PDB file of C-alpha atoms and ligand atoms in Angstrom:
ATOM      1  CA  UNK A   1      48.105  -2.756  26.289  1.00  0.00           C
ATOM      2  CA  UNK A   2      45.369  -0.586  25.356  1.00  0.00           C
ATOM      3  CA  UNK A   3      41.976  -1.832  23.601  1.00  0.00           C
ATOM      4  CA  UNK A   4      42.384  -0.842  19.505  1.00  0.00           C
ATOM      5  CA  UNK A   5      39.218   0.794  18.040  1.00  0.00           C
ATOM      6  CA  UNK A   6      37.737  -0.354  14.938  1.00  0.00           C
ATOM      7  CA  UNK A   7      36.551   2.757  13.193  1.00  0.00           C
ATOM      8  CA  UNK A   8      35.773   3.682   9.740  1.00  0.00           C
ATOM      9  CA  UNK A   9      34.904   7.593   8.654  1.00  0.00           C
ATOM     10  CA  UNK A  10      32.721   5.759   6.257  1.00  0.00           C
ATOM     11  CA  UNK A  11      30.004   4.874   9.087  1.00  0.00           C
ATOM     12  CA  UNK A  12      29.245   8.818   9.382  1.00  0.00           C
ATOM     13  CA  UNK A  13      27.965   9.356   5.662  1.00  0.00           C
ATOM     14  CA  UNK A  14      23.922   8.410   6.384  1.00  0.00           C
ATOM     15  CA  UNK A  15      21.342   9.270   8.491  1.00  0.00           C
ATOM     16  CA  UNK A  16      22.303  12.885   9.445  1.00  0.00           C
ATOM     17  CA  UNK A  17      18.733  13.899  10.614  1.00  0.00           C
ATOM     18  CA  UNK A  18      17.892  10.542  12.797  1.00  0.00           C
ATOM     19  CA  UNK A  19      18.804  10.432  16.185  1.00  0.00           C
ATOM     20  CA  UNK A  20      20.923   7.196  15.303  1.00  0.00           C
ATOM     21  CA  UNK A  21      22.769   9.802  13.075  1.00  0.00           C
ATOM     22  CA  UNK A  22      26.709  10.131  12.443  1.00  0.00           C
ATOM     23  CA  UNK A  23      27.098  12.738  15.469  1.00  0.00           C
ATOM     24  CA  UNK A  24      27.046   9.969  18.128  1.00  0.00           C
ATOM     25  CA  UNK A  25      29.862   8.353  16.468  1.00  0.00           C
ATOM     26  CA  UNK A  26      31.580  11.467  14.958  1.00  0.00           C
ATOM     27  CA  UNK A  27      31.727  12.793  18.118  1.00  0.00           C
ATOM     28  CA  UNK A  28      32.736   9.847  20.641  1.00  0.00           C
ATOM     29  CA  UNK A  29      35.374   9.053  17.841  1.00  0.00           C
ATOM     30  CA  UNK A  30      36.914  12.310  18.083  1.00  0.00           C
ATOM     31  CA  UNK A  31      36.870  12.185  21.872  1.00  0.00           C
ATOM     32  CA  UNK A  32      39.058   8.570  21.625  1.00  0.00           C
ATOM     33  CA  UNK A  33      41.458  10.465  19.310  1.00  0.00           C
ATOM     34  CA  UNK A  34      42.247  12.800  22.105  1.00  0.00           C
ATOM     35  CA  UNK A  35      42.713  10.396  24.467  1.00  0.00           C
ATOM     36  CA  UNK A  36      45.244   8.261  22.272  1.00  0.00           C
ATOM     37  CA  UNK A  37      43.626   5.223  21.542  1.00  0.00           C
ATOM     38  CA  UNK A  38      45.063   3.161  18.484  1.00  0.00           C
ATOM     39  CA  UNK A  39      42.399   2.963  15.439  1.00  0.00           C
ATOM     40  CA  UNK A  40      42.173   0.204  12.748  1.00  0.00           C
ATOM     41  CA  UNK A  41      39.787   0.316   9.669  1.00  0.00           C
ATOM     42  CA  UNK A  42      37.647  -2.399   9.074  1.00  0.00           C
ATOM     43  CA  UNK A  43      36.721  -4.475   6.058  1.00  0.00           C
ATOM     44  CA  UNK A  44      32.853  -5.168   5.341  1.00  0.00           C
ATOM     45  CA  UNK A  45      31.846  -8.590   6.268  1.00  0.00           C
ATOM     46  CA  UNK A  46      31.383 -11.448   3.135  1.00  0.00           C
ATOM     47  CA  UNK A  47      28.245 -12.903   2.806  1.00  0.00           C
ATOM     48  CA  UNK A  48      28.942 -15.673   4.027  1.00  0.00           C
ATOM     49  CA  UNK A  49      29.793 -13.958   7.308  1.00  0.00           C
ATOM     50  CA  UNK A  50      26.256 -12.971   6.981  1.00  0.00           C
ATOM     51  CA  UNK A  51      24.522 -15.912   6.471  1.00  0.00           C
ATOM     52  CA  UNK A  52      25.808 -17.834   9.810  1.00  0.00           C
ATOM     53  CA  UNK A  53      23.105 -15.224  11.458  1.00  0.00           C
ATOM     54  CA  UNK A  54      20.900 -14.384   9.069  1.00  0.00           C
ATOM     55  CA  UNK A  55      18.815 -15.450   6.457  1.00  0.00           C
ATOM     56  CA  UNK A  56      19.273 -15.075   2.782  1.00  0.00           C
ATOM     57  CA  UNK A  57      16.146 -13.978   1.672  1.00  0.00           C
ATOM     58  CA  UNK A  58      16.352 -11.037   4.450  1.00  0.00           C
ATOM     59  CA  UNK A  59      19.868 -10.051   3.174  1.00  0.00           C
ATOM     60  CA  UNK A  60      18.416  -9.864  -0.317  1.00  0.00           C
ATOM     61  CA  UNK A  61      16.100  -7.671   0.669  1.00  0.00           C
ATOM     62  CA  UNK A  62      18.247  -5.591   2.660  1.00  0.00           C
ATOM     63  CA  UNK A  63      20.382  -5.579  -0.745  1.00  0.00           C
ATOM     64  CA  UNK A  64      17.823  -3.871  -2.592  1.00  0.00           C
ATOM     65  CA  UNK A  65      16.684  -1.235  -0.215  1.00  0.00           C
ATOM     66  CA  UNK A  66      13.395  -3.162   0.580  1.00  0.00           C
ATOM     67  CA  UNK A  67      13.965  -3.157   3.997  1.00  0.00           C
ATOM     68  CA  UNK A  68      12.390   0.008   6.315  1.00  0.00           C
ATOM     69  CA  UNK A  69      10.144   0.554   9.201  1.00  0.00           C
ATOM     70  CA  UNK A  70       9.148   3.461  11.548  1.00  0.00           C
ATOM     71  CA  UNK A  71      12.274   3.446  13.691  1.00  0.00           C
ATOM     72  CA  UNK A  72      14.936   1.879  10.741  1.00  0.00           C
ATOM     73  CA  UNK A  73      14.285   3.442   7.017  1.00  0.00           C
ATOM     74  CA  UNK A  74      16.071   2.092   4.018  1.00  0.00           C
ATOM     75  CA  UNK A  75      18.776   4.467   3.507  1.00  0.00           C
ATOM     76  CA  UNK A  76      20.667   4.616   0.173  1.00  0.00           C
ATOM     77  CA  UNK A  77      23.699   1.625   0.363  1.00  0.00           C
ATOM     78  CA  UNK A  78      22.696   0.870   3.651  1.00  0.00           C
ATOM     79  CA  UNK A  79      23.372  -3.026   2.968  1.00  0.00           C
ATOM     80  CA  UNK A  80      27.097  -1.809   2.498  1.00  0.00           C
ATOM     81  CA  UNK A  81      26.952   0.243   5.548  1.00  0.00           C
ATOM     82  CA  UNK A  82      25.376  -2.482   7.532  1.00  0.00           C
ATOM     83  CA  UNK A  83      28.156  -4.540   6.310  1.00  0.00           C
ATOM     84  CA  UNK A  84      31.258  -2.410   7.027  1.00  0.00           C
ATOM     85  CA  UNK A  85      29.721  -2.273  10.686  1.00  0.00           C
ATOM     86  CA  UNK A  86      29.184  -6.043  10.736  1.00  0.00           C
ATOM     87  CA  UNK A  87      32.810  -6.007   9.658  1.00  0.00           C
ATOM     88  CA  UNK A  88      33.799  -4.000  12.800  1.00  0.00           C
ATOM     89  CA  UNK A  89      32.625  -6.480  14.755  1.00  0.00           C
ATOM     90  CA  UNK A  90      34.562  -9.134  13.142  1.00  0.00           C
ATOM     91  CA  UNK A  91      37.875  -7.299  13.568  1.00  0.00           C
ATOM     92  CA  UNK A  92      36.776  -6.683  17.084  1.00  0.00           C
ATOM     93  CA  UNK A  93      36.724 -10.648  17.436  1.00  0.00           C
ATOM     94  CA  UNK A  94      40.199 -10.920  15.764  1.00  0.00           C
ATOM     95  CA  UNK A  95      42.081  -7.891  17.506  1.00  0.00           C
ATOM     96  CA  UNK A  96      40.416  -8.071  21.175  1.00  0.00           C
ATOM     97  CA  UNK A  97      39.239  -4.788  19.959  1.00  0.00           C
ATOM     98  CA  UNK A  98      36.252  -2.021  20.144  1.00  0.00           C
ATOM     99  CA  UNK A  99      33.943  -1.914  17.160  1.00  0.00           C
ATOM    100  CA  UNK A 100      33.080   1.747  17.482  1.00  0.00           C
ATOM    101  CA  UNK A 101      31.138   1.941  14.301  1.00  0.00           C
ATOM    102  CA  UNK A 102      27.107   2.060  13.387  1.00  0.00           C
ATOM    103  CA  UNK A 103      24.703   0.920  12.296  1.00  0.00           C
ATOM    104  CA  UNK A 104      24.100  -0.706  15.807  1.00  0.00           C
ATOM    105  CA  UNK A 105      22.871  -4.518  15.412  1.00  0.00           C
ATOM    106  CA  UNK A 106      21.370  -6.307  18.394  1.00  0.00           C
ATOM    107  CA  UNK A 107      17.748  -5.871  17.741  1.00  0.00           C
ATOM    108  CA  UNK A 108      18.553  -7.517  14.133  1.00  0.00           C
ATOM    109  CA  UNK A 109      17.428 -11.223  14.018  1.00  0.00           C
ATOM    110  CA  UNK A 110      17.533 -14.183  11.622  1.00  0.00           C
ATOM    111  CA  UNK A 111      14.630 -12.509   9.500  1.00  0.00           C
ATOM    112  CA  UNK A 112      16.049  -8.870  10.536  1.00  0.00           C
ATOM    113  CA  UNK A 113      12.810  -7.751  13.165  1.00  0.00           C
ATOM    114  CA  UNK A 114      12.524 -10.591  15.775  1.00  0.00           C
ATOM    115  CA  UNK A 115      10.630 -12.420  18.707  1.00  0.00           C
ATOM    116  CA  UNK A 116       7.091 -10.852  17.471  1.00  0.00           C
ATOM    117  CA  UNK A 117       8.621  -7.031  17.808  1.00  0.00           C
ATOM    118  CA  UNK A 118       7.447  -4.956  14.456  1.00  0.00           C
ATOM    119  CA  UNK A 119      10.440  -2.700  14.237  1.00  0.00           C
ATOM    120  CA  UNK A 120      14.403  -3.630  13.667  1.00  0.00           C
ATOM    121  CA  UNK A 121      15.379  -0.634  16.315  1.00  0.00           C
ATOM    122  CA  UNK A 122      18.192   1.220  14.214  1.00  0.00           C
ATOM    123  CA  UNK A 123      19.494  -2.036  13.649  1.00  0.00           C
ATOM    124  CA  UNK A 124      20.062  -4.026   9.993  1.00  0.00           C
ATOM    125  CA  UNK A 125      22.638  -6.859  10.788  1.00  0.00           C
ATOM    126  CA  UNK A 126      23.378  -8.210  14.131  1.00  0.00           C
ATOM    127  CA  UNK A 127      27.174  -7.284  14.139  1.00  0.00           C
ATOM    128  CA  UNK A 128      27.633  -9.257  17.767  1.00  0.00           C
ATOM    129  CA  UNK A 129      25.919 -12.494  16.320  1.00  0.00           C
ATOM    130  CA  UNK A 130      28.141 -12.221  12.888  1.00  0.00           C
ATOM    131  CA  UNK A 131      30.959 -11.985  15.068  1.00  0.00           C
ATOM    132  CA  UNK A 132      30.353 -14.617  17.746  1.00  0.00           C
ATOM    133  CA  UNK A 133      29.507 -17.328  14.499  1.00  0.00           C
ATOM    134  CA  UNK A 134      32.551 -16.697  13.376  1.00  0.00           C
ATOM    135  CA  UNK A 135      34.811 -17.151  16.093  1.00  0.00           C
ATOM    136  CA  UNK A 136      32.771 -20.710  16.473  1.00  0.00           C
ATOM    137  CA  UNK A 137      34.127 -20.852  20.289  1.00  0.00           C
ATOM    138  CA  UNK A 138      31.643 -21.067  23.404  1.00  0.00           C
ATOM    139  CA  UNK A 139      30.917 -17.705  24.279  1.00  0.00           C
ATOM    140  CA  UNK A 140      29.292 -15.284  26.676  1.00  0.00           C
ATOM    141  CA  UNK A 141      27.312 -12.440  25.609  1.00  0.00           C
ATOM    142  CA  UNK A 142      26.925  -9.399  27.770  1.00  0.00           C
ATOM    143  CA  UNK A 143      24.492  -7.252  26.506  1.00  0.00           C
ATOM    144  CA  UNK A 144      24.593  -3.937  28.905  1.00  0.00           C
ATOM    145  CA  UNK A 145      22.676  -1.509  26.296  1.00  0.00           C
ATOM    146  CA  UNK A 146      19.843   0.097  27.704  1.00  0.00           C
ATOM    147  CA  UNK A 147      17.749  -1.711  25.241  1.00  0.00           C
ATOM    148  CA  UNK A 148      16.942  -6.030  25.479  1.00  0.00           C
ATOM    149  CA  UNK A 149      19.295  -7.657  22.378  1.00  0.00           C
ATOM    150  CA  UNK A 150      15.816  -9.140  20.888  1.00  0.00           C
ATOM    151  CA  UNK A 151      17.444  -9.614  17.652  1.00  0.00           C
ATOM    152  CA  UNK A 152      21.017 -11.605  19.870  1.00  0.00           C
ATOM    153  CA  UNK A 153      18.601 -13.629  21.834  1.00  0.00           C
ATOM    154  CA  UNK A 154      16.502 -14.984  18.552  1.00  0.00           C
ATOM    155  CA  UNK A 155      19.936 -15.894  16.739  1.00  0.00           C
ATOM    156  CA  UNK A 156      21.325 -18.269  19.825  1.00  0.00           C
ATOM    157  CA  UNK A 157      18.216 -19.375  21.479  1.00  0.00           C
ATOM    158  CA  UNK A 158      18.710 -23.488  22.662  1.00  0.00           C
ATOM    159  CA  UNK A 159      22.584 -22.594  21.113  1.00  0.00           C
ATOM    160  CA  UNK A 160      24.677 -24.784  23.166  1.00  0.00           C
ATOM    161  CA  UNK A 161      27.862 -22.975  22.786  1.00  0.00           C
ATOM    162  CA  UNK A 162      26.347 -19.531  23.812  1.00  0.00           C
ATOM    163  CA  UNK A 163      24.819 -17.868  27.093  1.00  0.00           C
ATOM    164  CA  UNK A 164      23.767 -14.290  26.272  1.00  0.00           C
ATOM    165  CA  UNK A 165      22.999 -12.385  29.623  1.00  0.00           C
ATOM    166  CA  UNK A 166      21.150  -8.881  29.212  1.00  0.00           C
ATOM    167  CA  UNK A 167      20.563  -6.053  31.453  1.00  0.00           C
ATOM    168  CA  UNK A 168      17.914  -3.507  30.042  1.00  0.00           C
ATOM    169  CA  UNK A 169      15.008  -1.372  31.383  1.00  0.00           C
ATOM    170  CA  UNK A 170      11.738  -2.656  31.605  1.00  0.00           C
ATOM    171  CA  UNK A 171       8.896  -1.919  30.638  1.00  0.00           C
ATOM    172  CA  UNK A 172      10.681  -0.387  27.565  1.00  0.00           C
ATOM    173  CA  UNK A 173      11.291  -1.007  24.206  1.00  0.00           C
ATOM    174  CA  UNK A 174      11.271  -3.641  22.672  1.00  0.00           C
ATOM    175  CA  UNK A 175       9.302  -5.030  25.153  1.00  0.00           C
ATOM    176  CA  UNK A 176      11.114  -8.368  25.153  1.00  0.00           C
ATOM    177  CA  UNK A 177      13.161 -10.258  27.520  1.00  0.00           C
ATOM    178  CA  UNK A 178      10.932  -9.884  30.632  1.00  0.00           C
ATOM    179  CA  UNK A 179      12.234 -13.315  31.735  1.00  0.00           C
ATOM    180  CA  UNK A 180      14.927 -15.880  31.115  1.00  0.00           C
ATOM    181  CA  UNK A 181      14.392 -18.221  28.794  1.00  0.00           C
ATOM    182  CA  UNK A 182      17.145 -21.233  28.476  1.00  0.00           C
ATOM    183  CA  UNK A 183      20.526 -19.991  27.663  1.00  0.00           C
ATOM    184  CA  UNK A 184      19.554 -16.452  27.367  1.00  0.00           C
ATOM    185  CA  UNK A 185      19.225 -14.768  31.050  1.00  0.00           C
ATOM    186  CA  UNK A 186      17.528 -11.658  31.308  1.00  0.00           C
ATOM    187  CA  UNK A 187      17.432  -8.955  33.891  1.00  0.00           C
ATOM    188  CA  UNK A 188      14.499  -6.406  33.362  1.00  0.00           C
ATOM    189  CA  UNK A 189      15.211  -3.205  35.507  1.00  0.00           C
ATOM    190  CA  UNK A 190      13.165  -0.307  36.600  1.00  0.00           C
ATOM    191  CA  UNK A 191      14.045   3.220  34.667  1.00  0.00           C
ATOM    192  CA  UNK A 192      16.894   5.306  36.253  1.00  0.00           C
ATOM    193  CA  UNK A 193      17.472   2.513  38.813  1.00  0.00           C
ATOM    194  CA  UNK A 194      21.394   4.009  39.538  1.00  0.00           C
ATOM    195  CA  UNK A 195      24.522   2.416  39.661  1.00  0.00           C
ATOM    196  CA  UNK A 196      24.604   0.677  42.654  1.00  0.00           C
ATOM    197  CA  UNK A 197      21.419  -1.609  42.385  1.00  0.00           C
ATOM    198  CA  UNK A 198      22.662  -2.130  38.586  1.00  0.00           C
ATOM    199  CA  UNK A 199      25.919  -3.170  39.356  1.00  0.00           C
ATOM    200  CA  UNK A 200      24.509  -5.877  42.063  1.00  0.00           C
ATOM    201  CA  UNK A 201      22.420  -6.842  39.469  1.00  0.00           C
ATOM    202  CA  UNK A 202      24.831  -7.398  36.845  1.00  0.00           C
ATOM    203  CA  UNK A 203      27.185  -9.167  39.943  1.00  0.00           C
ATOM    204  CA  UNK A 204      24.358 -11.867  40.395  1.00  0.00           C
ATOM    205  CA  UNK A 205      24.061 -12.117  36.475  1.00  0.00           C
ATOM    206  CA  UNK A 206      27.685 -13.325  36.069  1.00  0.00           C
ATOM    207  CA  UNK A 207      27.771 -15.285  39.300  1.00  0.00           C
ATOM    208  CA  UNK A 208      25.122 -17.191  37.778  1.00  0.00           C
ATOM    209  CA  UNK A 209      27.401 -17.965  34.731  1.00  0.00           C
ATOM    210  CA  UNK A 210      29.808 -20.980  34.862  1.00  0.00           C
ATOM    211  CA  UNK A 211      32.749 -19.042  33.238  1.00  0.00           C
ATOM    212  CA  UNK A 212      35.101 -21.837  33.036  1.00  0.00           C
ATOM    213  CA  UNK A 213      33.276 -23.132  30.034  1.00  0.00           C
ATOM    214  CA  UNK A 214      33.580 -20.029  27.700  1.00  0.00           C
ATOM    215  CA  UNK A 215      36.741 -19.733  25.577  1.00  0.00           C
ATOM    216  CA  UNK A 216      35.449 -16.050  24.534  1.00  0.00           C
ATOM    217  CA  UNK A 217      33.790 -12.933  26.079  1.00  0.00           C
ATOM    218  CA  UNK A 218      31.610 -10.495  23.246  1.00  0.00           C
ATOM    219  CA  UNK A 219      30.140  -7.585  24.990  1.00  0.00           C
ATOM    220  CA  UNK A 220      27.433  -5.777  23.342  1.00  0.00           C
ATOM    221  CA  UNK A 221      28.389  -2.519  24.653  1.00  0.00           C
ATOM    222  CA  UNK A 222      25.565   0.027  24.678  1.00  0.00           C
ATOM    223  CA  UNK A 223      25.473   3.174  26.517  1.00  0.00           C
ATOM    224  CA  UNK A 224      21.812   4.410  26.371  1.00  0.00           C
ATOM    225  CA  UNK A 225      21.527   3.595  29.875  1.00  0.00           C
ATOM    226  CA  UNK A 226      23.793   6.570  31.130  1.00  0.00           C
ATOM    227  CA  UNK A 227      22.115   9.263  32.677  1.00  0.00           C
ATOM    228  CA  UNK A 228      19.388  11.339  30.627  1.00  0.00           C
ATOM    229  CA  UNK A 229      19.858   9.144  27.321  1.00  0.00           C
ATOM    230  CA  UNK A 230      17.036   6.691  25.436  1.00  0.00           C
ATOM    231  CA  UNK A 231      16.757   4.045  28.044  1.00  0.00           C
ATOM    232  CA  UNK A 232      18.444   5.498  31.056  1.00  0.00           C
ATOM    233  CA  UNK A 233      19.343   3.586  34.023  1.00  0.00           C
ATOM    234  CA  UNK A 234      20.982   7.082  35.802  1.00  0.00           C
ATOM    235  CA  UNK A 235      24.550   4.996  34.978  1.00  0.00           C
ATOM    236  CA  UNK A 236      27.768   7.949  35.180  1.00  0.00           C
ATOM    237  CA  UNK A 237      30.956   7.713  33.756  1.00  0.00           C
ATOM    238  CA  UNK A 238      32.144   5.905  36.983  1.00  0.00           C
ATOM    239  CA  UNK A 239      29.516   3.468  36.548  1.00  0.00           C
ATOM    240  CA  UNK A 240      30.808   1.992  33.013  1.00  0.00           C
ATOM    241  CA  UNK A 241      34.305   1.807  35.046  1.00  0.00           C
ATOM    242  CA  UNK A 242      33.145  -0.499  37.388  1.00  0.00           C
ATOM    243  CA  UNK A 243      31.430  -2.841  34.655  1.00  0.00           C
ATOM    244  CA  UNK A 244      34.795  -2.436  32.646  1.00  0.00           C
ATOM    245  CA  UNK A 245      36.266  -4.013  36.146  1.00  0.00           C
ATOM    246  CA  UNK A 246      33.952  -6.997  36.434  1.00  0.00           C
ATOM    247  CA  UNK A 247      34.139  -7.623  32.448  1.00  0.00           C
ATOM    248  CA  UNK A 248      37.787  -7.987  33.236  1.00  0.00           C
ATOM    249  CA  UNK A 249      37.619 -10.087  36.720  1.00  0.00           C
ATOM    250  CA  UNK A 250      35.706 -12.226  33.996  1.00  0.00           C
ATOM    251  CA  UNK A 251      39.437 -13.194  32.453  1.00  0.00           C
ATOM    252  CA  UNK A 252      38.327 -14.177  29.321  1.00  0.00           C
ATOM    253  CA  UNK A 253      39.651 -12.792  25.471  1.00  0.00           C
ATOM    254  CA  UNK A 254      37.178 -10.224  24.869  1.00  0.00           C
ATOM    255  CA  UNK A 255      35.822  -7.885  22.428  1.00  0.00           C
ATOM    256  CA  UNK A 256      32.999  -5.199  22.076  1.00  0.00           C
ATOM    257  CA  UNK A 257      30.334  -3.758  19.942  1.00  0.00           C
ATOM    258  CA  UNK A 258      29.130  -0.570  19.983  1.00  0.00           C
ATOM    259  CA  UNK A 259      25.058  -0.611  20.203  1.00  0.00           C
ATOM    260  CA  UNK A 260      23.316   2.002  21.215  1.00  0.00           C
ATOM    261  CA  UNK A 261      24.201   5.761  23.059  1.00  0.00           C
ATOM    262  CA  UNK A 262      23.325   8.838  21.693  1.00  0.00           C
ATOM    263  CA  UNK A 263      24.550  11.487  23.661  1.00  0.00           C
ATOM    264  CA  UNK A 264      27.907  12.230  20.935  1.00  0.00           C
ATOM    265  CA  UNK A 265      30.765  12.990  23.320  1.00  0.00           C
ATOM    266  CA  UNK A 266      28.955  11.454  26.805  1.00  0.00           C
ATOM    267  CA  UNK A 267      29.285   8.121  24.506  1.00  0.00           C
ATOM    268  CA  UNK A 268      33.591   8.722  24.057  1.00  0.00           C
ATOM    269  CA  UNK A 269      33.781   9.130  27.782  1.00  0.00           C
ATOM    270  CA  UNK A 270      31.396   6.121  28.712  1.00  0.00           C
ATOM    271  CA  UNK A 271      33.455   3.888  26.433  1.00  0.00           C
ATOM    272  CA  UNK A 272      36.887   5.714  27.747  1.00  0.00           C
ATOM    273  CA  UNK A 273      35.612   4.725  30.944  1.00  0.00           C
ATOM    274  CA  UNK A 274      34.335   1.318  30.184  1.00  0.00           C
ATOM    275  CA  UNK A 275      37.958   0.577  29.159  1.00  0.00           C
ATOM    276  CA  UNK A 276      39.647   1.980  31.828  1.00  0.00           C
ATOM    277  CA  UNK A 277      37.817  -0.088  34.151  1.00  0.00           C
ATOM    278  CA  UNK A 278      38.916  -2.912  31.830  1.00  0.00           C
ATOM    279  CA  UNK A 279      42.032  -2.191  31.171  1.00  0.00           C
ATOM    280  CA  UNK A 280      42.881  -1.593  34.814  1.00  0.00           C
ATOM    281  CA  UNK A 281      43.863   1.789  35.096  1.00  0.00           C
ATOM    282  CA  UNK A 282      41.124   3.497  36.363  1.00  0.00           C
TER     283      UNK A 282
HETATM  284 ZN1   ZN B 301      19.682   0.614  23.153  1.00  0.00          ZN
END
């Protein structure tokens, strides 16, 4: 069975001149349309949802547009848009799906910019954290954006139930997760390192997980590190295949999260890819 996408049209109507702008989407969205994927709509996320990851005062704040920094300004609605893409994530969770939908969320923490960094990164909610609270199971987080999940590591730090492993260049932004820190193993890498030292890497990441005790794989599913993009790790299209395969060796009910990627169409093949490798028929 193929992967369903979670997409809403609604996720393209901010943001047209910043380079986390509706053409990355538009674009890899019309690329999965060609290639027959199944697409369900989303509902936003309740409050509630929210508030297992975040805290209130921050979402009130977000609510009235008082939220902004350099990298993440405070867009007209962008609490609802936040919230439809926090929704995504949710039906991802529910459907085994792929939340292709924006804004992106793991640099969000509990109080929106976390571990010390000044900006949020693009992000407003942490749609992977909203969706891993809900499902309330043990789960592994696999963070493979280019970027460290600062904001996913601040909402399960010391959580029992969660290990969140990340792969991300280093030195980069956001400058965190040089190290491991409790349940939350990170694996710095040099820039433009190439698929076959990242893919050892990320083999000695999971063999360092006990899978057996997680009921649930989320993967945050970022695809700045392909070749030429933000944080590029000189990854190809054949690349995200082969972490689609080890995802899957994994054997575990999964679903994904778009994060980062912002070269339009490249980002449609890389997920394409990524689920090919997964799906096993690449
Ligand atoms: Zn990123």
């Amino acid at each position: 069975m193929r992967t369903p996408i979670i997409f809403s049209e609604k996720c393209l109507n901010y943001g047209t001149w910043h380079i986390e702008g509706p053409q990355r989407v538009g674009l890899a969205h019309e690329f999965l349309l060609e290639r027959g994927y199944n697409f369900t709509e989303p509902e936003p996320a309740s409050e509630n949802d929210l508030l297992r990851a975040h805290d209130g005062d921050y979402l009130w704040n977000l609510k009235k547009g008082l939220v902004e920094d350099p990298d993440t300004p405070a867009y007209d609605n962008v609490y609802e848009f936040a919230r439809l893409s926090a929704g995504g994530a949710l039906l991802a969770a529910k459907t085994s799906g792929f939340s292709l939908m924006r804004p992106p969320g793991h640099h969000a923490g509990v109080f929106g910019s976390a571990l010390g960094v000044y900006t949020r990164g693009f992000c407003y909610l942490n749609n992977i954290a909203i969706a891993v609270k809900a499902l309330g199971k043990a789960t592994l987080i696999l963070d493979i954006d280019g970027h460290h999940g600062n904001g996913t590591q601040e909402v399960f730090q010391g959580d029992p139930k969660v290990v969140y492993v990340s792969l991300h260049r280093h030195p980069h932004y956001p400058g965190t997760g040089f190290s491991s820190e409790g349940n939350c193993l990170n694996f710095p890498l040099p820039g433009d390192i190439g698929e076959k030292r990242y893919l050892e890497t990320l083999d000695k990441a999971l063999g360092m997980v006990a899978a057996e005790r997680f009921a649930a794989l989320a993967v945050s599913a970022g695809f700045d590190t392909y070749a030429g993009d933000l944080a590029s790790l000189g990854l190809t299209d054949e690349s995200y295949a082969e972490i689609g395969k080890r995802i899957a060796r994994l054997s575990k009910p999964t679903f994904f999260v778009l994060e980062g990627g912002y070269m339009g169409e490249k980002v449609g093949r890389a997920i394409d890819h990524l689920l090919l490798g997964y799906e096993g028929t690449s």
